[in-house]
Coordinates of C-alpha atoms in Angstrom, one line a residue:
M1 CA -3.7 -20.6 21.4
S2 CA -6.7 -19.9 20.9
K3 CA -8.9 -19.4 17.4
Q4 CA -10.4 -16.3 18.9
Q5 CA -6.5 -14.8 19.6
A6 CA -5.1 -16.0 16.2
A7 CA -8.1 -14.8 14.1
A8 CA -5.7 -11.0 14.3
I9 CA -3.7 -13.2 11.4
L10 CA -6.1 -14.8 9.5
P11 CA -7.2 -11.6 7.1
A12 CA -3.2 -11.3 6.3
A13 CA -3.3 -14.7 6.0
D14 CA -5.8 -15.1 3.2
R15 CA -4.0 -11.9 1.0
W16 CA -0.9 -14.1 1.0
K17 CA -2.8 -17.0 -0.5
Q18 CA -4.6 -14.7 -2.7
Q19 CA -1.7 -12.7 -4.1
C20 CA 1.4 -15.4 -3.8
L21 CA -0.1 -18.7 -3.5
L22 CA -3.1 -18.5 -5.9
A23 CA -1.9 -15.6 -8.3
G24 CA 2.1 -16.2 -8.3
G25 CA 2.6 -12.8 -7.6
S26 CA 4.5 -10.9 -4.4
L27 CA 3.9 -10.1 -0.8
F28 CA 5.4 -6.7 -0.4
G29 CA 5.5 -5.5 -3.8
D30 CA 3.8 -6.0 -7.6
E31 CA 6.1 -8.6 -9.5
R32 CA 5.6 -12.3 -9.7
L33 CA 8.0 -13.7 -7.4
W34 CA 6.3 -17.0 -6.3
T35 CA 7.0 -19.0 -9.7
G36 CA 8.4 -22.0 -9.5
Q37 CA 11.6 -20.5 -11.5
N38 CA 12.7 -18.5 -8.1
F39 CA 11.9 -21.4 -6.1
E40 CA 13.9 -23.5 -8.2
Q41 CA 16.6 -21.0 -7.6
L42 CA 16.3 -21.3 -3.8
R43 CA 16.5 -25.1 -4.4
V44 CA 19.8 -25.1 -6.2
H45 CA 21.3 -22.4 -3.7
F46 CA 19.7 -23.4 0.1
V47 CA 18.1 -26.9 -0.1
E48 CA 21.1 -28.1 -2.5
N49 CA 23.6 -26.3 -1.2
P50 CA 23.8 -26.6 2.8
D51 CA 26.5 -24.8 4.8
E52 CA 27.3 -27.0 7.1
G53 CA 29.8 -24.2 9.3
S54 CA 29.3 -22.5 13.1
D55 CA 28.4 -19.5 12.0
P56 CA 24.7 -17.8 13.1
F57 CA 22.1 -19.1 10.1
Y58 CA 21.8 -16.5 8.9
E59 CA 25.6 -15.3 8.2
K60 CA 25.5 -18.9 6.3
L61 CA 22.4 -18.1 4.6
R62 CA 23.6 -14.6 2.9
R63 CA 26.6 -17.1 1.6
Q64 CA 24.5 -19.5 0.2
L65 CA 21.9 -16.5 -1.5
D66 CA 24.7 -14.7 -2.4
P67 CA 25.4 -16.0 -5.8
A68 CA 21.3 -16.7 -6.3
P69 CA 18.9 -13.3 -8.8
P70 CA 17.6 -10.6 -6.5
E71 CA 14.2 -11.8 -6.7
A72 CA 15.0 -15.2 -4.9
K73 CA 16.4 -13.0 -2.5
R74 CA 12.8 -10.8 -2.4
L75 CA 10.7 -14.7 -2.3
W76 CA 13.3 -15.6 0.4
S77 CA 12.4 -12.7 2.4
E78 CA 8.7 -13.7 1.8
M79 CA 8.7 -17.3 2.5
T80 CA 10.1 -16.3 5.9
W81 CA 7.4 -14.0 6.7
T82 CA 4.7 -17.0 5.6
F83 CA 7.0 -19.3 8.1
Y84 CA 6.8 -16.5 10.9
L85 CA 3.0 -16.1 10.3
I86 CA 3.1 -18.8 13.0
V87 CA 5.4 -18.4 14.5
R88 CA 4.5 -16.7 18.3
D89 CA 8.0 -17.7 20.4
V90 CA 10.0 -15.0 18.4
K91 CA 9.6 -11.0 18.7
P92 CA 7.5 -9.2 16.0
N93 CA 10.6 -6.5 16.1
T94 CA 13.2 -9.2 15.6
K95 CA 10.9 -10.9 12.4
R96 CA 10.7 -7.8 10.8
E97 CA 14.1 -7.3 11.7
R98 CA 15.1 -10.5 9.5
I99 CA 12.6 -10.2 6.9
T100 CA 13.7 -6.4 6.0
M101 CA 17.3 -7.5 6.3
V102 CA 16.8 -10.8 3.1
W103 CA 15.1 -8.5 1.3
E104 CA 17.5 -6.0 1.3
W105 CA 20.5 -8.4 0.5
S106 CA 19.0 -7.9 -3.3
G107 CA 19.6 -4.0 -3.4
A108 CA 16.0 -3.4 -2.9
R109 CA 14.4 -1.3 0.1
L110 CA 11.2 -2.9 1.9
P111 CA 9.0 -0.1 3.6
K112 CA 8.9 -0.8 7.6
D113 CA 5.7 0.6 7.4
H114 CA 4.0 -2.0 5.4
W115 CA 0.8 -3.7 6.7
A116 CA 2.1 -7.2 6.5
L117 CA 4.6 -5.9 8.7
A118 CA 2.4 -4.7 11.6
D119 CA 3.0 -5.9 15.1
D120 CA -0.8 -7.4 15.1
V121 CA 0.9 -9.4 11.4
L122 CA 3.8 -10.5 13.1
T123 CA 2.2 -11.5 16.6
G124 CA 2.3 -15.5 15.7
C125 CA -0.5 -18.1 16.4
A126 CA 1.7 -21.1 17.7
N127 CA 4.7 -21.6 20.1
T128 CA 7.1 -24.3 18.1
G129 CA 9.2 -24.3 21.3
S130 CA 12.2 -26.6 21.1
L131 CA 12.1 -27.6 17.3
R132 CA 12.4 -23.9 16.6
A133 CA 15.9 -24.6 16.8
Q134 CA 15.5 -26.8 13.3
Q135 CA 13.6 -24.0 11.3
W136 CA 16.3 -24.4 8.4
R137 CA 14.2 -27.9 7.9
D138 CA 11.5 -26.8 7.9
L139 CA 12.1 -23.6 5.2
K140 CA 13.8 -26.4 3.3
F141 CA 10.5 -27.8 3.2
I142 CA 8.5 -25.6 2.3
V143 CA 11.1 -24.8 -1.0
L144 CA 10.4 -28.0 -2.2
V145 CA 6.5 -27.8 -1.4
M146 CA 6.2 -24.9 -3.4
L147 CA 8.0 -26.1 -6.0
D148 CA 5.5 -28.9 -6.3
W149 CA 2.7 -26.7 -5.9
F150 CA 3.8 -24.1 -8.7
A151 CA 4.2 -27.3 -10.8
L152 CA 0.5 -27.7 -10.6
S153 CA -2.2 -25.8 -13.5
G154 CA -3.9 -22.8 -11.9
Q155 CA -7.2 -24.8 -11.7
Q156 CA -5.3 -27.7 -9.9
R157 CA -4.6 -25.1 -7.5
A158 CA -7.5 -23.3 -7.2
E159 CA -9.9 -26.9 -6.3
L160 CA -7.2 -28.0 -3.8
V161 CA -7.4 -24.8 -1.6
T162 CA -11.0 -24.9 -1.3
D163 CA -11.1 -28.3 -0.1
P164 CA -9.6 -28.8 3.2
W165 CA -9.3 -32.4 3.5
K166 CA -8.3 -33.1 -0.4
F167 CA -5.5 -30.1 0.5
A168 CA -4.3 -31.7 3.4
G169 CA -4.1 -35.3 1.5
W170 CA -1.8 -33.7 -1.3
L171 CA 0.2 -31.8 1.3
A172 CA 0.9 -35.3 3.4
G173 CA 1.8 -36.3 -0.2
R174 CA 5.4 -34.0 0.0
E175 CA 8.7 -35.8 1.1
R176 CA 8.6 -36.0 5.1
A177 CA 5.4 -33.7 5.8
Q178 CA 4.4 -35.6 8.7
R179 CA 7.1 -34.1 10.9
R180 CA 6.8 -30.4 9.2
Q181 CA 5.9 -27.9 11.5
F182 CA 4.9 -26.1 8.7
R183 CA 2.5 -28.2 7.6
H184 CA 0.1 -28.1 10.6
A185 CA 0.8 -24.2 10.0
L186 CA -0.3 -23.9 6.7
L187 CA -3.4 -26.1 7.3
F188 CA -4.2 -24.0 9.9
L189 CA -3.7 -20.9 7.8
L190 CA -5.7 -21.9 4.8
F191 CA -8.4 -24.2 6.8
P192 CA -8.6 -22.5 10.2
D193 CA -12.7 -23.3 11.1
W194 CA -11.0 -27.5 10.3
F195 CA -7.5 -27.3 11.4
E196 CA -6.0 -26.8 14.7
P197 CA -3.6 -23.4 15.6
I198 CA -1.2 -26.8 16.8
V199 CA 1.9 -26.9 15.0
V200 CA 3.8 -30.0 17.0
G201 CA 2.2 -33.4 15.8
S202 CA 2.8 -34.9 19.1
N203 CA 1.1 -32.1 20.8
K204 CA -2.0 -33.0 18.8
R205 CA -1.9 -37.1 19.3
E206 CA -1.7 -36.0 23.0
I207 CA -4.7 -34.6 22.9
V208 CA -6.6 -36.7 21.1
N209 CA -4.9 -39.8 23.4
G210 CA -6.2 -37.5 26.6
F211 CA -9.7 -37.3 25.3
A212 CA -10.6 -40.4 24.0
R213 CA -9.1 -42.0 27.9
K214 CA -11.5 -39.0 29.6
W215 CA -14.4 -40.0 27.4
G216 CA -13.6 -43.7 27.4
E217 CA -14.1 -43.9 23.5
A218 CA -12.0 -45.7 20.7
L219 CA -9.0 -44.1 19.5
P220 CA -8.1 -43.4 15.5
A221 CA -8.2 -46.0 13.3
D222 CA -4.3 -45.0 12.6
D223 CA -2.8 -43.5 15.0
D224 CA 0.2 -42.4 13.4
D225 CA -2.3 -40.7 10.2
D226 CA -1.8 -37.3 11.1
I227 CA -5.0 -36.6 8.6
S228 CA -7.1 -39.2 11.2
I229 CA -5.9 -36.7 14.0
D230 CA -6.8 -33.9 12.1
R231 CA -10.0 -35.5 11.9
K232 CA -10.5 -36.5 15.2
L233 CA -9.5 -33.2 16.8
L234 CA -12.0 -31.0 14.6
E235 CA -14.6 -34.0 16.3
I236 CA -13.4 -32.9 19.8
R237 CA -13.7 -29.4 19.3
K238 CA -17.2 -29.8 18.0
R239 CA -18.2 -31.5 20.9
L240 CA -16.7 -29.2 23.6
E241 CA -18.0 -25.9 21.9
A242 CA -21.5 -27.7 22.1
D243 CA -21.1 -28.8 26.0
R244 CA -19.6 -25.2 26.2
P245 CA -21.2 -22.9 24.3
G246 CA -19.8 -19.4 24.3
E247 CA -16.7 -20.6 25.8
E248 CA -13.2 -19.9 24.2
I249 CA -11.7 -23.5 23.7
D250 CA -8.0 -22.8 24.1
F251 CA -6.3 -26.7 24.4
Y252 CA -3.0 -25.1 26.0
Q253 CA -5.2 -23.5 28.6
S254 CA -6.8 -25.0 31.7
P255 CA -8.9 -26.9 31.7
F256 CA -8.8 -28.6 28.3
E257 CA -5.0 -28.5 28.4
D258 CA -5.3 -30.7 32.4
V259 CA -6.8 -33.4 30.1
W260 CA -3.9 -34.2 27.9
R261 CA -1.1 -32.0 28.9
K262 CA 2.2 -34.4 30.8
D263 CA 3.3 -34.0 34.1
S264 CA 6.8 -33.5 32.9
D265 CA 5.6 -30.7 30.7
L266 CA 4.0 -28.3 33.1
P267 CA 5.6 -25.8 35.0
P268 CA 6.1 -26.5 38.8
P269 CA 3.2 -25.7 41.1
R270 CA 3.2 -22.5 42.9
P271 CA 1.6 -21.5 46.4
G272 CA -1.9 -22.1 46.5
G273 CA -1.9 -23.7 42.6
R274 CA -3.6 -27.0 41.2
E275 CA -1.4 -30.0 42.2
R276 CA 1.3 -31.8 40.1
K277 CA -0.4 -34.2 37.7
P278 CA 0.4 -37.6 38.0
Y279 CA 3.0 -39.1 36.5
S280 CA 2.2 -42.3 34.3
V281 CA 3.8 -45.0 33.0
D282 CA 2.5 -43.7 29.6
T283 CA 4.0 -40.7 30.6
A284 CA 7.5 -42.4 31.6
L285 CA 7.4 -44.7 28.3
D286 CA 8.1 -41.4 26.4
G287 CA 11.4 -41.6 24.6
V288 CA 12.3 -44.6 26.7
F289 CA 13.4 -47.9 24.5
I290 CA 12.4 -50.4 25.9
P291 CA 9.0 -51.8 25.4
R292 CA 6.2 -51.6 28.0
W293 CA 6.5 -55.2 29.5
Q294 CA 10.2 -54.4 31.2
F295 CA 9.2 -50.7 32.5
T296 CA 6.4 -52.6 34.4
R297 CA 8.5 -55.2 35.7
M298 CA 11.3 -53.0 36.7
L299 CA 8.4 -50.8 37.9
D300 CA 7.1 -53.5 40.1
A301 CA 10.6 -55.1 41.4
L302 CA 11.1 -51.6 42.6
A303 CA 7.7 -51.7 44.3
G304 CA 8.2 -55.4 46.0
Q305 CA 12.1 -56.1 46.6
K306 CA 12.2 -52.2 47.5
N307 CA 15.7 -52.1 45.8
L308 CA 16.4 -52.3 42.0
I309 CA 19.7 -52.0 39.9
L310 CA 20.4 -51.4 36.4
Q311 CA 22.8 -53.1 34.6
G312 CA 24.1 -52.5 31.0
P313 CA 26.8 -51.2 28.8
P314 CA 27.5 -47.6 28.6
G315 CA 25.2 -45.7 26.5
V316 CA 21.7 -47.5 27.5
G317 CA 19.7 -45.1 29.4
K318 CA 20.4 -46.3 32.3
T319 CA 20.3 -42.5 34.6
W320 CA 17.1 -42.1 31.9
I321 CA 15.1 -44.3 32.9
A322 CA 15.8 -45.0 36.4
K323 CA 15.0 -41.3 36.9
R324 CA 11.6 -42.2 35.2
L325 CA 11.3 -45.3 37.4
A326 CA 11.5 -43.3 40.6
W327 CA 8.6 -40.5 39.4
C328 CA 6.5 -44.0 37.9
R329 CA 7.5 -45.2 41.9
I330 CA 6.5 -42.4 43.7
G331 CA 3.3 -41.2 41.6
R332 CA 4.4 -37.5 40.3
K333 CA 7.5 -35.3 39.9
D334 CA 8.2 -34.5 43.4
P335 CA 11.8 -33.6 43.8
D336 CA 11.9 -33.4 48.1
A337 CA 10.9 -37.7 47.4
I338 CA 14.2 -38.4 44.9
E339 CA 17.9 -38.3 45.7
M340 CA 21.0 -38.9 43.7
V341 CA 24.7 -39.9 44.5
Q342 CA 27.2 -41.2 42.7
F343 CA 29.3 -43.9 44.7
H344 CA 33.6 -44.1 44.1
Q345 CA 36.2 -45.6 45.6
S346 CA 36.6 -43.4 48.7
Y347 CA 33.2 -43.2 49.0
A348 CA 32.8 -44.3 52.8
Y349 CA 29.9 -44.7 55.1
E350 CA 30.6 -41.4 57.0
D351 CA 29.6 -40.0 53.7
F352 CA 26.9 -41.9 53.5
V353 CA 25.1 -42.6 56.7
Q354 CA 26.4 -41.1 59.8
G355 CA 30.4 -39.5 60.8
W356 CA 32.3 -37.0 63.2
R357 CA 33.4 -34.0 60.8
P358 CA 36.1 -31.5 61.5
T359 CA 34.8 -28.4 62.5
E360 CA 36.1 -24.7 62.3
S361 CA 37.1 -24.4 65.8
G362 CA 39.2 -27.5 65.4
G363 CA 36.8 -30.0 66.6
F364 CA 34.3 -32.6 65.7
T365 CA 30.7 -32.4 65.6
L366 CA 29.0 -35.8 64.3
R367 CA 27.1 -34.9 60.8
N368 CA 24.8 -37.4 59.4
G369 CA 25.2 -38.5 55.6
V370 CA 22.3 -38.1 52.8
F371 CA 20.9 -41.7 53.2
F372 CA 20.7 -40.8 56.9
E373 CA 18.9 -37.7 55.8
F374 CA 16.9 -38.9 53.0
C375 CA 15.7 -42.0 55.7
K376 CA 14.4 -39.2 58.0
R377 CA 12.5 -37.3 54.9
A378 CA 10.6 -40.7 54.3
E379 CA 9.9 -41.1 57.6
A380 CA 7.7 -37.8 58.2
R381 CA 6.0 -38.9 55.0
P382 CA 5.1 -42.5 55.5
D383 CA 2.5 -42.2 52.5
T384 CA 4.9 -41.0 49.9
P385 CA 7.3 -43.7 48.3
F386 CA 11.0 -42.9 48.3
V387 CA 13.3 -43.4 45.8
F388 CA 17.3 -43.0 46.3
I389 CA 19.3 -43.4 43.5
I390 CA 22.7 -44.4 43.3
D391 CA 25.0 -44.2 39.9
E392 CA 28.1 -46.5 39.9
I393 CA 27.0 -48.4 42.8
N394 CA 29.6 -50.9 42.2
R395 CA 32.3 -48.3 42.6
G396 CA 32.2 -48.2 45.6
N397 CA 33.0 -50.9 48.7
L398 CA 29.4 -51.6 49.4
S399 CA 30.3 -53.3 53.2
R400 CA 32.1 -50.2 53.7
I401 CA 29.1 -47.3 52.8
F402 CA 26.1 -49.3 54.2
G403 CA 27.1 -50.9 57.4
E404 CA 24.8 -52.2 59.1
L405 CA 22.3 -50.7 56.9
L406 CA 22.6 -53.6 54.3
M407 CA 20.8 -55.5 56.7
L408 CA 18.2 -52.3 56.6
I409 CA 17.9 -51.7 53.6
E410 CA 16.2 -55.7 53.2
P411 CA 12.3 -55.6 52.7
D412 CA 12.0 -57.8 55.6
K413 CA 13.7 -55.8 57.8
R414 CA 12.0 -52.5 57.4
G415 CA 10.3 -50.2 60.0
P416 CA 11.0 -49.5 64.0
A417 CA 10.7 -53.4 65.1
H418 CA 13.9 -54.0 63.2
A419 CA 15.6 -50.4 64.2
I420 CA 18.9 -50.6 65.9
P421 CA 22.0 -48.7 66.6
L422 CA 24.5 -47.0 63.7
T423 CA 28.2 -47.0 64.8
Y424 CA 28.7 -43.5 65.9
S425 CA 24.5 -43.6 67.9
R426 CA 24.8 -41.6 71.0
T427 CA 23.4 -43.9 73.8
G428 CA 19.7 -45.4 73.3
E429 CA 19.7 -44.2 69.5
R430 CA 18.3 -46.4 67.2
F431 CA 17.5 -46.2 63.6
C432 CA 15.6 -47.7 61.2
V433 CA 15.0 -47.6 57.3
S434 CA 11.2 -47.1 56.6
D435 CA 9.0 -49.2 54.5
N436 CA 8.1 -46.5 51.7
V437 CA 12.0 -46.0 50.8
H438 CA 12.8 -47.6 47.8
V439 CA 16.9 -48.1 46.2
L440 CA 17.9 -47.7 43.3
G441 CA 20.8 -49.0 41.7
M442 CA 23.1 -47.9 38.2
M443 CA 26.1 -50.4 37.3
N444 CA 27.9 -50.1 34.1
T445 CA 29.1 -53.4 32.9
A446 CA 32.2 -52.2 30.9
D447 CA 34.3 -50.8 33.5
R448 CA 37.1 -53.5 33.9
S449 CA 38.4 -51.7 37.6
L450 CA 35.8 -53.5 39.0
A451 CA 35.5 -56.4 40.9
M452 CA 32.2 -58.8 41.2
V453 CA 29.3 -57.3 42.5
D454 CA 29.6 -59.8 46.0
Y455 CA 27.0 -61.9 47.3
A456 CA 25.4 -59.2 49.8
L457 CA 24.0 -57.2 47.0
R458 CA 23.2 -60.0 44.7
R459 CA 21.1 -61.0 47.8
R460 CA 19.6 -57.9 48.7
F461 CA 18.9 -56.4 45.0
A462 CA 16.9 -57.5 41.7
F463 CA 18.9 -57.0 38.8
E464 CA 17.5 -55.7 35.4
M465 CA 19.6 -55.9 32.2
L466 CA 19.1 -53.3 29.9
T467 CA 20.3 -53.6 26.1
P468 CA 21.3 -51.3 22.7
A469 CA 18.0 -50.1 21.2
Y470 CA 19.4 -50.7 17.4
G471 CA 17.5 -52.3 15.3
T472 CA 14.4 -51.2 18.0
E473 CA 11.0 -49.8 16.1
K474 CA 11.2 -46.5 18.8
F475 CA 14.4 -45.7 18.4
R476 CA 14.1 -45.3 14.3
E477 CA 11.4 -44.2 15.2
H478 CA 13.0 -41.2 17.6
L479 CA 15.4 -40.6 15.2
L480 CA 13.1 -40.0 11.8
D481 CA 11.2 -37.7 14.2
A482 CA 14.4 -35.8 15.3
D483 CA 14.7 -35.7 11.3
V484 CA 17.3 -38.0 11.2
D485 CA 17.7 -38.7 7.3
L486 CA 16.5 -42.0 6.4
K487 CA 19.9 -43.1 4.9
L488 CA 21.9 -42.4 8.0
V489 CA 19.4 -44.1 10.2
D490 CA 20.2 -47.3 8.2
R491 CA 23.6 -46.5 8.6
I492 CA 23.4 -46.2 12.1
E493 CA 21.7 -49.5 12.6
K494 CA 23.3 -51.3 10.6
N495 CA 26.8 -50.0 11.8
L496 CA 26.5 -50.5 15.2
T497 CA 24.6 -53.7 14.8
A498 CA 27.9 -55.3 13.6
L499 CA 29.9 -53.6 15.4
N500 CA 28.0 -54.8 19.2
A501 CA 28.2 -58.4 17.7
H502 CA 32.1 -58.3 17.8
I503 CA 32.1 -56.6 21.1
G504 CA 29.3 -59.8 22.4
E505 CA 31.7 -62.2 20.7
D506 CA 35.2 -61.1 21.5
K507 CA 35.6 -63.7 25.2
D508 CA 37.2 -60.9 26.5
L509 CA 34.6 -58.3 26.2
G510 CA 31.3 -59.3 25.5
P511 CA 27.6 -58.2 25.8
G512 CA 28.2 -56.3 28.6
F513 CA 31.0 -53.7 26.8
Q514 CA 28.3 -53.4 24.4
I515 CA 28.0 -49.6 22.1
G516 CA 24.7 -47.8 23.7
H517 CA 21.6 -46.4 21.7
S518 CA 22.8 -43.1 23.6
F519 CA 25.3 -41.6 21.6
F520 CA 23.4 -41.3 18.8
V521 CA 20.3 -40.3 20.2
P522 CA 20.3 -36.2 19.0
G523 CA 20.2 -33.4 21.5
D524 CA 16.7 -30.7 21.2
R525 CA 18.9 -28.2 19.9
A526 CA 20.9 -30.1 18.0
E527 CA 20.3 -28.0 14.2
N528 CA 22.7 -30.0 12.3
V529 CA 22.3 -33.8 12.9
D530 CA 23.6 -35.3 9.7
E531 CA 26.5 -37.3 8.7
G532 CA 28.6 -34.7 9.8
W533 CA 27.1 -35.0 13.6
Y534 CA 27.4 -39.1 13.0
D535 CA 31.3 -38.6 11.9
A536 CA 32.1 -36.7 15.2
V537 CA 30.3 -39.3 17.3
V538 CA 32.4 -41.9 16.0
E539 CA 35.6 -39.8 16.0
T540 CA 35.0 -37.9 19.8
Q541 CA 33.1 -40.6 21.3
I542 CA 32.9 -44.2 19.7
A543 CA 36.7 -44.3 18.6
P544 CA 38.3 -43.6 22.0
L545 CA 36.1 -46.7 23.7
L546 CA 37.1 -48.8 21.3
R547 CA 40.7 -48.3 21.7
E548 CA 40.3 -48.3 25.4
Y549 CA 38.8 -51.6 25.6
W550 CA 41.3 -53.2 23.0
F551 CA 44.3 -51.2 24.6
D552 CA 46.6 -54.0 24.1
R553 CA 45.7 -54.8 20.2
P554 CA 45.1 -51.1 18.6
D555 CA 45.3 -52.8 15.5
R556 CA 41.4 -54.3 16.6
A557 CA 40.0 -51.1 17.5
D558 CA 41.4 -49.4 14.5
E559 CA 40.1 -52.2 12.4
L560 CA 36.5 -51.7 14.3
A561 CA 36.7 -48.2 14.2
E562 CA 37.0 -48.2 10.3
L563 CA 34.0 -50.0 10.2
L564 CA 31.9 -47.8 11.5
R565 CA 33.0 -44.9 9.0
R566 CA 31.9 -47.0 5.6

């Protein structure tokens, strides 16, 4: 949303600042609600009393706040109003219902026609995206920040709200402020001329990086520092406003969005609309826990050798990386240029290339397999790289599945000059694999049922080994950005590193059986990424795998599972 569009909520934010943040009063009444004493009640009953049940958020909240004083419940209602002031992707009516509901838990009535509950006030100023599922973390953050705020003297508070950068520095000193949406929102609500109506910190960095690339300029000296990023954003806005006088500057609308937005975040192009943006290595590496040099090495191998296999133990992100390699090789997300299948022991040439299939009338018809059709699509678009992804490639009988195509996929046997008749080809028909076709396979090194990969596969494919990312800076930062507690991050890294050392040293297993990091990557909608989440992963995913590894030594499996419970 642009600053002009957000202007409707700024007068409401200013009234909240004067009545609540500075005076310690109430938004909806005449009592003193915004006080350290009342926030201490919320700390005791909400922050320090988590409800880890599976009930909806507001059912758990009611249980948590039930023993709290009425004033604390009304304060929660006003605090929710403050949080919702930034949230655009919740309807005003839903906001009103929730604010009113908690207020009335205190036994008081809240008039629905109050100015602070009007639609234009509750419209919101920014989209919170998938992170809204973790709103409880922001609400916890607000409670703790306000406890620190009301511990300051009135003069200190008054000085801070008159100096945007001084206030930003104070707020940055609060615990976990860097990862909280409310940190970004509060700065905008109090200082809209200095800060953007953007609550996703990664978007701010992407905007700064995008315009730095566009203008050929250096990034901030410390691009991990939120205040440095905010200062750079202000510089970018002032420059754009000078270059485009009178034009509305909205970083989430074209042409400004085009400078920074990743292709993976864009909606599919509409007929006659703009083309998909290039899918770059920088885009591909977002959320990938391997170094840039390794990713570019894989990309170069796929481009040069045409055929690449990603191998590694379970949970190292083979599929995740394979798709990004494919998009990067193609240069954009093009669904027509990618196909994916999974091999198994019954997979055959007839499924993959071509074969006779029964018809409903009782006869047989010659049908092309998935790879045959893929190659024909690629042949029709010779200037576009096509990538065929095969999961569990070593589960199939490669000679039986590929047949004569084992020769045709070799990089020096591509194109019409090397066309040959297929097993079921009609007289005179010849087939080739065009030069723009790439085969990207994935291989689980912990599958006991697989024989050694045969020489034919080794000779035709480049191989890249993927390993668990425990202990890498990128994985650690990902967990912290997902709001995993620092102590739990340390526990994950310590326990899984120790477990993998035991597995790697076992003469019957080895590094190919280690436990990958993907088991401990929180999903976008995970609400309780805590010790309970960790324990559930251990008991339902890792422990069964250990029992499978040491099926003949259950005591050893139990011993290592116990290591993870420490």
